[in-house]
Each structure stands twice: as C-alpha cells, then as structure tokens.
XYZ file of C-alpha atoms in Angstrom:
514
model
C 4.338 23.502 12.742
C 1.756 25.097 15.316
C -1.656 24.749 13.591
C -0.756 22.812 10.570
C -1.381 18.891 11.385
C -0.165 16.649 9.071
C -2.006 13.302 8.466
C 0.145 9.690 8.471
C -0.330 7.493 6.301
C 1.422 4.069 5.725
C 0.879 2.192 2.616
C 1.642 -1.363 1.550
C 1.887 -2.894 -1.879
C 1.882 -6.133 -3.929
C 4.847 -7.657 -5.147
C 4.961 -6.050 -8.822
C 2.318 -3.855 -7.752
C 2.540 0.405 -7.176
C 1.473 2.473 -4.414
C -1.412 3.794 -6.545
C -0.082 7.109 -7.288
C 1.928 9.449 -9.168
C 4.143 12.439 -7.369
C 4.954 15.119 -9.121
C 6.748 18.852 -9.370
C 4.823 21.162 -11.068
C 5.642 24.338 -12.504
C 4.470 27.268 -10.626
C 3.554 24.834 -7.431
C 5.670 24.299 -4.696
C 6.032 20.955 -2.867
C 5.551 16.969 -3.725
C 2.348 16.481 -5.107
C 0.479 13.448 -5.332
C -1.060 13.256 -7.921
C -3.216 10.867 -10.625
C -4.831 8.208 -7.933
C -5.385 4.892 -9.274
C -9.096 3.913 -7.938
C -8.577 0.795 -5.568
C -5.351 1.425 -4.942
C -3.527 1.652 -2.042
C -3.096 5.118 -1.883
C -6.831 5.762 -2.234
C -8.157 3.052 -0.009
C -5.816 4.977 2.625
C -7.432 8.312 2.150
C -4.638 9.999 0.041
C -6.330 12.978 -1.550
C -4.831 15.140 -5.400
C -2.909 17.641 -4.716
C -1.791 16.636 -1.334
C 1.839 18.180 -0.303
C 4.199 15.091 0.840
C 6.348 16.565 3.643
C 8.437 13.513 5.037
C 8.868 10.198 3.953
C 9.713 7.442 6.894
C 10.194 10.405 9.010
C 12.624 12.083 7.259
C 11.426 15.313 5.959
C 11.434 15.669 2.333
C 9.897 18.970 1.498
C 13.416 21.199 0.409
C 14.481 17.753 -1.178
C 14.690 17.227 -5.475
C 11.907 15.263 -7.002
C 14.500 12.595 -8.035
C 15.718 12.253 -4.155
C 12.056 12.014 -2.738
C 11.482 9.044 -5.269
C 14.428 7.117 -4.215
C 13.177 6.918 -0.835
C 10.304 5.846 -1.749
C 11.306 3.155 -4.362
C 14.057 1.735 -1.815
C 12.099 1.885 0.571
C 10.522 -1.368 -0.270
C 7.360 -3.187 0.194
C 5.900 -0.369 2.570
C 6.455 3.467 3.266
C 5.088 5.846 5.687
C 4.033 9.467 4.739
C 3.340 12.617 6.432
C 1.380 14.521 4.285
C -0.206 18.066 4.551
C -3.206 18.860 2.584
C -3.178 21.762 -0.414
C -4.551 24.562 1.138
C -2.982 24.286 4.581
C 0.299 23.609 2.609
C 0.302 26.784 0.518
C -0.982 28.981 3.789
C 1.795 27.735 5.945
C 4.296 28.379 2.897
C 2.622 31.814 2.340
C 3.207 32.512 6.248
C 6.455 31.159 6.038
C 6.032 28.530 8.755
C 8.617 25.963 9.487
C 6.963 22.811 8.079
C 10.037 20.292 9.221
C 9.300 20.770 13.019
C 11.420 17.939 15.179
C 9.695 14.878 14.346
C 12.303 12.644 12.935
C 10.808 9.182 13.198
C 7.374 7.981 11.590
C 4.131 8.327 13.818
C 0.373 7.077 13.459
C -2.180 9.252 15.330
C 0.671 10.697 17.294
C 2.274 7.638 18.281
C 5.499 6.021 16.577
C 5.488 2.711 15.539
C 8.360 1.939 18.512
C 6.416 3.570 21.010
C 5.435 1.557 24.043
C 0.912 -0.091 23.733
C -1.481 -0.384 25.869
C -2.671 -3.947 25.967
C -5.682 -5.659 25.634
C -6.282 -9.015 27.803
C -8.911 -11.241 27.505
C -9.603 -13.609 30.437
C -12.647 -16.287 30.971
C -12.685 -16.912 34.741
C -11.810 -20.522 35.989
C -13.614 -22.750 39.678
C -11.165 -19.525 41.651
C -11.814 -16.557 39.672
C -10.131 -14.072 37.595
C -7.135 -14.449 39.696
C -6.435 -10.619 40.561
C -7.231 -7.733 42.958
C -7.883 -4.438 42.071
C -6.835 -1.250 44.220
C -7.211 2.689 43.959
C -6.096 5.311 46.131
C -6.787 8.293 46.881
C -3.597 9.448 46.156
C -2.980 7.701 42.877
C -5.944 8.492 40.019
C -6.944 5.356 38.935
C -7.160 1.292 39.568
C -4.597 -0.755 39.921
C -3.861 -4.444 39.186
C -2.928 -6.240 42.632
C -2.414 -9.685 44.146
C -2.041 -10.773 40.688
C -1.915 -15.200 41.006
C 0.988 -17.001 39.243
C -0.274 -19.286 36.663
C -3.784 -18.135 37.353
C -6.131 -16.491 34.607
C -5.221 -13.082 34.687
C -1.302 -13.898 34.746
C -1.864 -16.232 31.534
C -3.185 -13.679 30.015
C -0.367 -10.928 30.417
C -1.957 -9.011 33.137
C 1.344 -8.302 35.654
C 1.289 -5.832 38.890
C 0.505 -2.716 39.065
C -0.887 -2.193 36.014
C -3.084 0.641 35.302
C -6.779 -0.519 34.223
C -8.688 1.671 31.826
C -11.123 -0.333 30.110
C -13.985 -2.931 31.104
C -15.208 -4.764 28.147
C -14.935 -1.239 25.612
C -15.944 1.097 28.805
C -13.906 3.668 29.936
C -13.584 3.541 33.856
C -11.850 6.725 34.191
C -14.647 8.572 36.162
C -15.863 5.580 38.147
C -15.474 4.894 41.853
C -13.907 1.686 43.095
C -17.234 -0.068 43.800
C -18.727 0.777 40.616
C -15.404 -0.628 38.699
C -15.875 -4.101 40.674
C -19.330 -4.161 39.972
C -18.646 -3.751 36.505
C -16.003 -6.694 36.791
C -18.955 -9.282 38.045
C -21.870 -8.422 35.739
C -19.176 -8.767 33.168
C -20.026 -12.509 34.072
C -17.656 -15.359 32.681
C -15.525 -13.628 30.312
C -13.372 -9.745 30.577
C -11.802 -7.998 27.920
C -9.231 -5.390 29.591
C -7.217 -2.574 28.408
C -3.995 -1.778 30.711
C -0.839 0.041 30.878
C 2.231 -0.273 32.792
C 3.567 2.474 34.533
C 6.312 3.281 31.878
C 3.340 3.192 29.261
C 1.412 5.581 31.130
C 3.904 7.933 31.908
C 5.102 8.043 28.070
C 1.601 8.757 26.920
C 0.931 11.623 30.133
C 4.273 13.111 29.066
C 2.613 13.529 25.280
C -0.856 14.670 26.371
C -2.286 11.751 24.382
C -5.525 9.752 25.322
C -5.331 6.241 25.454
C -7.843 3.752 23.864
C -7.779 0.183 22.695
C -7.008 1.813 19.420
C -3.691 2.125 20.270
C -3.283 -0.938 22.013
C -1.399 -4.354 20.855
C -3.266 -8.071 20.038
C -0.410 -10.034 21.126
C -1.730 -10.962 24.237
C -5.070 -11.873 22.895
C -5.567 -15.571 22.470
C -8.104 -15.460 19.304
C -6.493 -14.382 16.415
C -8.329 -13.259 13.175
C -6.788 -14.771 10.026
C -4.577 -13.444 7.175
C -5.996 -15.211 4.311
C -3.865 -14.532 0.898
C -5.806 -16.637 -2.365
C -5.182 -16.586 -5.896
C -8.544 -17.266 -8.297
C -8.779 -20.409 -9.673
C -10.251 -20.963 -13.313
C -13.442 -21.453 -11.186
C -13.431 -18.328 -8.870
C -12.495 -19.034 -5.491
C -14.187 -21.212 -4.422
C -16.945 -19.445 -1.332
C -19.799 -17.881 -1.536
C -20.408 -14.694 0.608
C -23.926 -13.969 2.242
C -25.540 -11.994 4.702
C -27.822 -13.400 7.192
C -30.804 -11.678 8.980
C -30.228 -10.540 12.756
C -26.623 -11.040 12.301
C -23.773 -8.263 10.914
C -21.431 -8.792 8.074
C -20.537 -10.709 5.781
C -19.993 -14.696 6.117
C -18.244 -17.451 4.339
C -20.408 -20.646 3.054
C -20.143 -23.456 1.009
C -16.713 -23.576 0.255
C -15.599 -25.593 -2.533
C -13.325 -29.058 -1.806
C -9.683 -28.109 -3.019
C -10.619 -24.617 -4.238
C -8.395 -21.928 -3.814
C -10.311 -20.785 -0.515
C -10.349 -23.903 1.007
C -6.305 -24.156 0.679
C -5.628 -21.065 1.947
C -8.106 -22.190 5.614
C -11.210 -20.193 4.703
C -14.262 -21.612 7.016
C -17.693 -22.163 7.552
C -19.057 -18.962 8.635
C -15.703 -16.869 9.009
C -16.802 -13.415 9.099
C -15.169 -11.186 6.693
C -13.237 -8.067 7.927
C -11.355 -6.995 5.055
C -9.943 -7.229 1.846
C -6.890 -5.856 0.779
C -6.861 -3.804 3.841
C -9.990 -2.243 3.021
C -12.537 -3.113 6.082
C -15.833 -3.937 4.831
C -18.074 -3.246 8.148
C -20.719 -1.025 6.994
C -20.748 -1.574 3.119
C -23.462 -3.666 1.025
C -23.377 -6.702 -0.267
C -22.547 -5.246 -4.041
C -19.744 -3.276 -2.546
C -17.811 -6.077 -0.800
C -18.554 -8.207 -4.004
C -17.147 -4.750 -6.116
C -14.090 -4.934 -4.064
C -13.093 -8.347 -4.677
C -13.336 -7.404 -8.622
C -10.979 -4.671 -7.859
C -8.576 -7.009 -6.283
C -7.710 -9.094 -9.653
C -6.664 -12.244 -9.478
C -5.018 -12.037 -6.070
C -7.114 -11.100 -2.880
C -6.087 -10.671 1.037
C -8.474 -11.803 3.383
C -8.843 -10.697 6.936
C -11.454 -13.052 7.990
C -11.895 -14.269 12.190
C -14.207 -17.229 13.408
C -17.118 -17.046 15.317
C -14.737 -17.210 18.834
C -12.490 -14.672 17.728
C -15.356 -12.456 17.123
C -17.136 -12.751 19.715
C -14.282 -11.519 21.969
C -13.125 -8.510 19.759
C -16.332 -7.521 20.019
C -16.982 -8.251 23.734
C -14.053 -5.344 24.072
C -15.603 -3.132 21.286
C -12.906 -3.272 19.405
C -12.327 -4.025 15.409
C -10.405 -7.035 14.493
C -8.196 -4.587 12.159
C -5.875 -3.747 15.041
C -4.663 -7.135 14.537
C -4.553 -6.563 10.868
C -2.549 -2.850 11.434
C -0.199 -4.544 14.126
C 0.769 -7.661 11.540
C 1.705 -5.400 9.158
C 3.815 -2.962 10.986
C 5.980 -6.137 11.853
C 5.847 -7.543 8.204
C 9.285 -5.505 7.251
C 9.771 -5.512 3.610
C 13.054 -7.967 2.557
C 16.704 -6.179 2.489
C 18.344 -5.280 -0.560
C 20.337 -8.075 -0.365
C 17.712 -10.866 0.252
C 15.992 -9.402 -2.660
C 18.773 -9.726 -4.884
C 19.138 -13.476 -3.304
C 14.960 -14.086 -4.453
C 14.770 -17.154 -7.143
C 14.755 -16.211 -10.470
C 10.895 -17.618 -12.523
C 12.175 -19.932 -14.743
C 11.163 -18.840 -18.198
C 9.430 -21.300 -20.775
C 11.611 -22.435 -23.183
C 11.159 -21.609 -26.721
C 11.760 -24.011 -30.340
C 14.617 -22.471 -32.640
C 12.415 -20.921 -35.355
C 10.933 -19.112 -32.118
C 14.241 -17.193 -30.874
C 14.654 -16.482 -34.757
C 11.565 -14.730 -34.828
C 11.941 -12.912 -31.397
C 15.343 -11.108 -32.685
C 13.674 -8.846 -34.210
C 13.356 -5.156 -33.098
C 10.281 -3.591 -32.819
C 9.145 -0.405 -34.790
C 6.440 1.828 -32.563
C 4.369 4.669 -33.761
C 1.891 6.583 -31.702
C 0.357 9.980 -31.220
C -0.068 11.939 -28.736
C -3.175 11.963 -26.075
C -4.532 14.338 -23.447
C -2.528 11.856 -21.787
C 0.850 12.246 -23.276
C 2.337 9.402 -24.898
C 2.316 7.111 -21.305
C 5.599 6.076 -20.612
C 8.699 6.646 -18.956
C 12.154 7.340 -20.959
C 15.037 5.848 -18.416
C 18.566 6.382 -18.491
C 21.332 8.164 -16.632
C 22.061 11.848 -17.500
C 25.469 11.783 -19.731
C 25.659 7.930 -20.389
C 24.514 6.574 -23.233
C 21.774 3.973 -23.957
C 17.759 4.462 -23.189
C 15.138 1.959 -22.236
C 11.397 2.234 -21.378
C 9.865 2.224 -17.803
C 6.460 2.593 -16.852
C 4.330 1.862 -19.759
C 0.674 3.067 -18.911
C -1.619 0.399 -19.389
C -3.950 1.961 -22.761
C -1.884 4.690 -22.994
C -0.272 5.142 -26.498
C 2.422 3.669 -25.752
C 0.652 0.649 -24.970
C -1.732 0.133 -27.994
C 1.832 0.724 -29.676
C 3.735 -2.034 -28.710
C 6.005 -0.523 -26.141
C 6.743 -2.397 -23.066
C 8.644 -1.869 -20.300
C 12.295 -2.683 -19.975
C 12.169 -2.483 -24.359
C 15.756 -0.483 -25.719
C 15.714 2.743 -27.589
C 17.134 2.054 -31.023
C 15.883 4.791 -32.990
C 13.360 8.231 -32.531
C 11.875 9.171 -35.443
C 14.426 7.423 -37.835
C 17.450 8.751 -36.311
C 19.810 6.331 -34.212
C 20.031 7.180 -30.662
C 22.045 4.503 -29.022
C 25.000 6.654 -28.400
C 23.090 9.960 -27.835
C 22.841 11.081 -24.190
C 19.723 10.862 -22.261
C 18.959 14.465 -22.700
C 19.576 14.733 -26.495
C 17.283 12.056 -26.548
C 14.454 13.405 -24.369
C 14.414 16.778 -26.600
C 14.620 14.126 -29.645
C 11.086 13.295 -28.115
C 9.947 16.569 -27.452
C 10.176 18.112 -30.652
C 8.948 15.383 -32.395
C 5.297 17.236 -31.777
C 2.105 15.336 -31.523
C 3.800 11.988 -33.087
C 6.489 10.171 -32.699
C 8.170 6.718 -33.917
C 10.547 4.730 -32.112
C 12.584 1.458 -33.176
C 13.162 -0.376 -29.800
C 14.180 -3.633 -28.778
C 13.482 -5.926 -25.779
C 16.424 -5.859 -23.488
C 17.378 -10.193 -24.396
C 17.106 -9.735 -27.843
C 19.203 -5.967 -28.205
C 21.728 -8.003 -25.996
C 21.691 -11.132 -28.251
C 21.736 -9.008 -30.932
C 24.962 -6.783 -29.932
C 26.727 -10.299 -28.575
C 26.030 -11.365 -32.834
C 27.633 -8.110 -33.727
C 24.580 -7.479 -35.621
C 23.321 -3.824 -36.492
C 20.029 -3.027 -35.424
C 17.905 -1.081 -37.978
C 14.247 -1.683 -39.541
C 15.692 -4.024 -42.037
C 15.636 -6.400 -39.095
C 11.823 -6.278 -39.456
C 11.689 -8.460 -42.270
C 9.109 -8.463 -45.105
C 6.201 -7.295 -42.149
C 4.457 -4.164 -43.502
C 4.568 -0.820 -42.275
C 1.002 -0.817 -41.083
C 1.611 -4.171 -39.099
C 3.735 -3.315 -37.005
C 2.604 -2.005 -33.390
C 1.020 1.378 -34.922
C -1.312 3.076 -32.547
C -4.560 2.011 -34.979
C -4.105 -1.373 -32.767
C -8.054 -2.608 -32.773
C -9.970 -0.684 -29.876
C -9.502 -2.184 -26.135
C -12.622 -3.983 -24.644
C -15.524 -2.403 -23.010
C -13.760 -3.521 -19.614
C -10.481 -1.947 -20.698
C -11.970 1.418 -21.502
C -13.892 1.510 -18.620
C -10.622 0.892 -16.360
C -9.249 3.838 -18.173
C -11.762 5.915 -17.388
C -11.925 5.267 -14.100
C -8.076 5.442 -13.636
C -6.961 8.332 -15.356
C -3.544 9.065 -16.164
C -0.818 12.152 -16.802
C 1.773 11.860 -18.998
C 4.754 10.880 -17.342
C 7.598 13.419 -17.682
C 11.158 14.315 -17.231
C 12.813 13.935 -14.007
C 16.369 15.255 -13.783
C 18.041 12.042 -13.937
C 15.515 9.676 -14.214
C 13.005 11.382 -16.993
C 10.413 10.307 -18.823
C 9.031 11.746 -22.302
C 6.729 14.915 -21.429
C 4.326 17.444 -22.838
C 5.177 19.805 -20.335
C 8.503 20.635 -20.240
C 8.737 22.318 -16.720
C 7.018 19.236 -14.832
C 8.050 16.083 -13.458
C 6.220 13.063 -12.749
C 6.843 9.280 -11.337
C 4.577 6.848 -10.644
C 5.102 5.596 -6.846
C-alpha cells in the first residue's frame, strides 16, 4: 500500500452505549463508509472523519468483505475495536490505480506499533544518601549510553532500570547527539529526582528493524510509581459534587470543594487533582466553558482521568502527558467473553399491581411519516424466517415521536398481518407504503404473554383508546434541548442490510449504526 497510509484508530464504548457512528454501502461508492457522526461520541472525539473508507477491522482486512460481515466484527467484537481507516480521496485514488489496499499487516497497530509489540520504559528515580545507584557507559563502538553497574535493591533497580539498557531520554531530552560528559552532566543538574526513557536490547533491535523512532510516546507507565486516577461517577440529584477552577500562574483545571458523600467524593476525587480528561477526551489546552461543555456531553455518567499534585509533577518532570497511562489502561481493559456476558446478572425489574400487566397487554398501533431522515429505525429479522422486531430506534426520529421502541414485534404494516411473512416481503411491505406508514407492534413480554394466552393480536386489543391517541407522529413537539441534540446529531435513515435490514428510502444502500 506504498503511499497510501492508513490512520488507527481504537475506540471504546459505554455499556449500552454506540461507537458514535453509522457504516454504510452506498450505491455507486465503493468501500465501508462511516458515516452520520454523533457529536461527542467516540468516534468523533477520536478523529473519525464522513466518508472515511474502513479497510480492516482488528487487523483483519475488511475491504472485499459484505456490509453484513464487517458489522459482525464489529458488534462481537465487544466493548472496544480497532480500525484502520483510509481517508475518501486517497481511498478512491488507490482504487482508481488499482493498488493493493490489504498489504501484510494482519494484526492491529497504533502509530506503527502493535499493541503486543515490545515499550520503551519510562523510570522515575529520586536519589537516596548513595545516589542513583547506576553507571552509565558508551563506546565508541556501540552508538549510544548504556546502563552499567546497576546496584541490587538500590534506586535505579527499584525502579526497573536492569543492565545494559539503552538510555534515550533525560527528563523529556533526547540524548541521542550528546557526548558522554554532556549526558552525565545532564544526570547531576537533573538534581534530586530523573525521569528516564530506556530500552533493552531486544526493544531496540525490534524498533531498528522497523525504522521507527522511539519516544516516551510509545513507552509503558508500569514502572512509574505515581499513577494518575481512573475516576468513573454517576450525577447525583445534586450534580457531582466538585467544583472545577482555574488558578492564575498555574495550568489546568483543578478540583475544589468537594461535597461530603457526593458522588465525587465516593469515587476518590481530591483537593486539587488536576483534571486530564474526560471520557478520553484530554482537556489540556481548552477553556474553562469547554471542559464544563464536555461534562454536559457526558450525561449522567462521566470518566475522569484526574492525577495529584505528585503524580504531576513527575509526568511532567519527563514531559510527558499523563494519557499514556490512560491509553495503556485501556489497551489491557479487554472487553468480557461471550460467555461471561451471557453469565452478567440480570436488573431485576420493578414489579407491577394486576390492573398494571392488564393494561400493558396491549399492542401498540404506530403511525408516522416520513422525514429527510427516513422513518429512524431498524427492521430486524433473519432472511426466510418469519417474525420481525425493531432495532435501533433513532432518538426524535419518527419512529420515536411514534411510539416505537426497540426490541417492540411487528404485528401488522399498514393493516395487513405480517407475522408469518418473511423478512423481505415485509421490508418491500415498508417500502411501498410511500411517505407513511402504520404499524401494529408489540413489546417482545407482552406478544409472548400474549401468544402463551393463545390470544390473537389485532387493534381490537387497543380497547376503547381513540385513533388519534395512540402513538401518532403529532406527539407534542420535543423540548428546546431535544431539538437542539437533533440538530447537532444528525441522522440517515437506517436501511436494508442483506440479512439484517432496516426500513429504507433508498433502496440500493445499507446502513448500521456501530
């Protein structure tokens, strides 16, 4: 793929939460696209741009695969996926030339380097009554300096310095063109404290071999012994509980008065923790609105990445950003197997009085018209079985101000039963229904308690309830907020996908929101 260079990206999401995109095949485009990114979202915050080509998926290269392939990688493969992705016009130039786009690569890398690959390593020492506890030695032979005489149980040992290692940083600076005597000069105006970056020998051959140069950006934390903080919260009827402020002659943004037994107090917020990021989204360099923005993006449920006034003194006494902690944690933070997710405890649902249930086995009749948008949801089933049921119900969309949720049973389309029609007769049900359409559905308990009753499910189910009552798309306007959010997050309709389709107003395009 000479001349074509893909960017990596590895996203993270919520439990219950997306990726923050959509990716799509389009009709007279080639490729995966990505497509429709949600504002905040973790697709966005990681620099995912429209109309970006996907190319591999945890290394395995997707490009010649079918839409409905690509989005079972993605959707099994959990809490977190790594993309390569190649940007619009490269992709459609390197297609044009007809330039082999899968290369070799086979397992997922970040700036070159996979995540198995062997780190530098940063070590942070504070010198005891004998010193530093280490020699250092070049020769002339040998480019570079070398870690020697290295004491057992002394400073430097403690903190994961071992022979022969290769030094290439003092304290952020590169030493590569120094001589000897400027190095150990370096080492005692560093005073009390040194913040190293070595390699081993095996380390420094792999990254040679590659024609890569090493920083502390690719290094690993784990010998460092302040760690910054993962802080994960949850707003409390009261906020959380901190207030945020900027102070004059210092940088960033700091933690005070934090509230006994509020929500950031539980979860070991501090006095004076410096904030690094939220959600993954480092916050060095924005204004005091912006950091405040993000939190309001973040819902109800924040991540913190926060470090005390130790811990940031020494990442910064090697010029280096606390979020190579944050990037190494979750690298190591695998997602659950399919099998200890199937083994996750159930949430115990409220329970409900008798004349409740009666009124919840009911079906629900939904009528909406189409938008710019489409209709915003997702029709699921397999191709030749029978039975429907809604997935991805776009939060505004029609579909929404109509009543549908997700996981809700196809009854009926337009007044015709559909519960033994196949999943395409139903999709071009949908189709040429035109710029309205009006479905009977059924949440998935109640169609089951219904069937188990042997009872038919048509509108007389409904009960007296008027036509115009039930979930029409005249549902009273959403709030300012609400229309806002939809602005700012806009949406395509969600369409057919070989197997797993969705209704569409473009017949030749699929969609799925990742």
């Amino acid at each position: 793929m000479a001349g074509y260079k893909p960017k990596v990206i590895s996203l993270t999401k919520k439990p219950g939460h997306t990726f923050g995109f959509y990716l799509r095949v389009e009709q007279g485009e080639e490729g995966h696209l990505i497509r429709c990114l949600e504002m905040g979202g973790p697709a966005e915050l990681a620099g995912m741009k429209d109309g970006e080509r996907i190319l591999r998926v945890n290394g395995t290269f997707v490009d010649a695969m079918s839409h409905s392939e690509v989005v079972d990688i993605v959707r099994n493969s959990g809490a977190s996926v790594t993309f390569h992705i190649l940007d619009e016009a490269s992709y459609k130039q390197a297609k044009a030339q007809g330039e082999n786009l899968s290369g070799s690569q086979s397992t997922p890398v970040v700036n070159g380097v996979g995540k198995q690959d062997p780190k530098p390593k940063l070590c942070y020492m504070v010198k005891s009554s004998s010193g530093f506890g280490f020699s250092l030695r070049s020769v002339k032979a040998e480019q570079g300096f070398f870690m020697t005489e290295v004491t057992p149980g002394g400073v430097a040992h403690r903190a994961g310095v071992k022979l022969n290692d290769r030094l290439l940083e003092i304290n952020g600076e590169n030493v590569g063109d120094c001589t000897h005597d400027q190095v150990v000069d370096k080492i005692k105006l560093a005073g009390s404290s040194l913040m190293i970056l070595l390699v081993d020998e095996e380390t420094d051959r792999f990254y040679r071999n590659k024609r890569i140069k090493i920083g502390a950006w690719l290094a690993t934390a784990k010998y460092l012994p302040h760690k910054p903080r993962i802080i994960n919260m949850t707003k409390g009827s009261d906020g959380y509980g901190f207030l945020l402020r900027e102070y004059p002659g210092q940088t960033g943004h700091f933690t005070k008065d934090i509230d006994k037994g509020s929500p950031a107090e539980r979860a070991g917020i501090k006095e004076m923790d410096r904030l690094v990021a939220v959600d993954g989204k480092e916050v060095d360099g924005c204004s005091h609105e912006q950091v405040v923005d993000t939190f309001r993006q973040s819902g109800n449920n924040c991540c913190l990445l926060v470090v005390d006034k130790e811990t940031d003194q020494m990442y910064k006494q090697g010029k280096v950003s606390p979020m190579l902690f944050y990037e190494e944690m979750q690298e190591s933070n695998s997602p659950p197997s399919y099998t200890e997710a199937l083994n996750l405890p159930t949430p115990v649902r409220p329970s409900t009085t008798v004349q409740e249930r009666k009124q919840e086995l009911r079906p629900k009749l939904c009528k909406m018209e189409k938008t710019s948008a489409g209709y915003g949801f997702h029709l699921n089933g397999i191709q030749g079985v029978c039975g429907q049921y809604i997935k991805d119900v776009v939060k505004g969309g029609a579909a929404d101000r109509a009543g549908l949720e997700d996981d809700d049973i196809v009854v009926e389309v337009n007044g015709v039963n559909v519960e033994q029609s196949s999943h395409d007769e139903v999709v071009e049900m949908i189709r040429s229904s035109g710029s309205s359409l009006e479905m009977l559905v059924a949440k998935r308990n109640v169609y089951d308690e219904l069937k188990a009753k042997g009872v038919t499910i048509t509108r007389l189910l409904l009960g007296e309830t008027s036509y115009a009552q039930v979930h029409s798309a005249d549902t009273p306007e959403t709030s300012t907020e609400e229309r806002h959010e939809k602005e700012a997050r806009p949406e395509t309709p969600p369409e057919p996908a070989k197997e797993r389709s969705s209704s569409s107003s473009s017949e030749d395009s699929f969609d799925e929101r990742l």
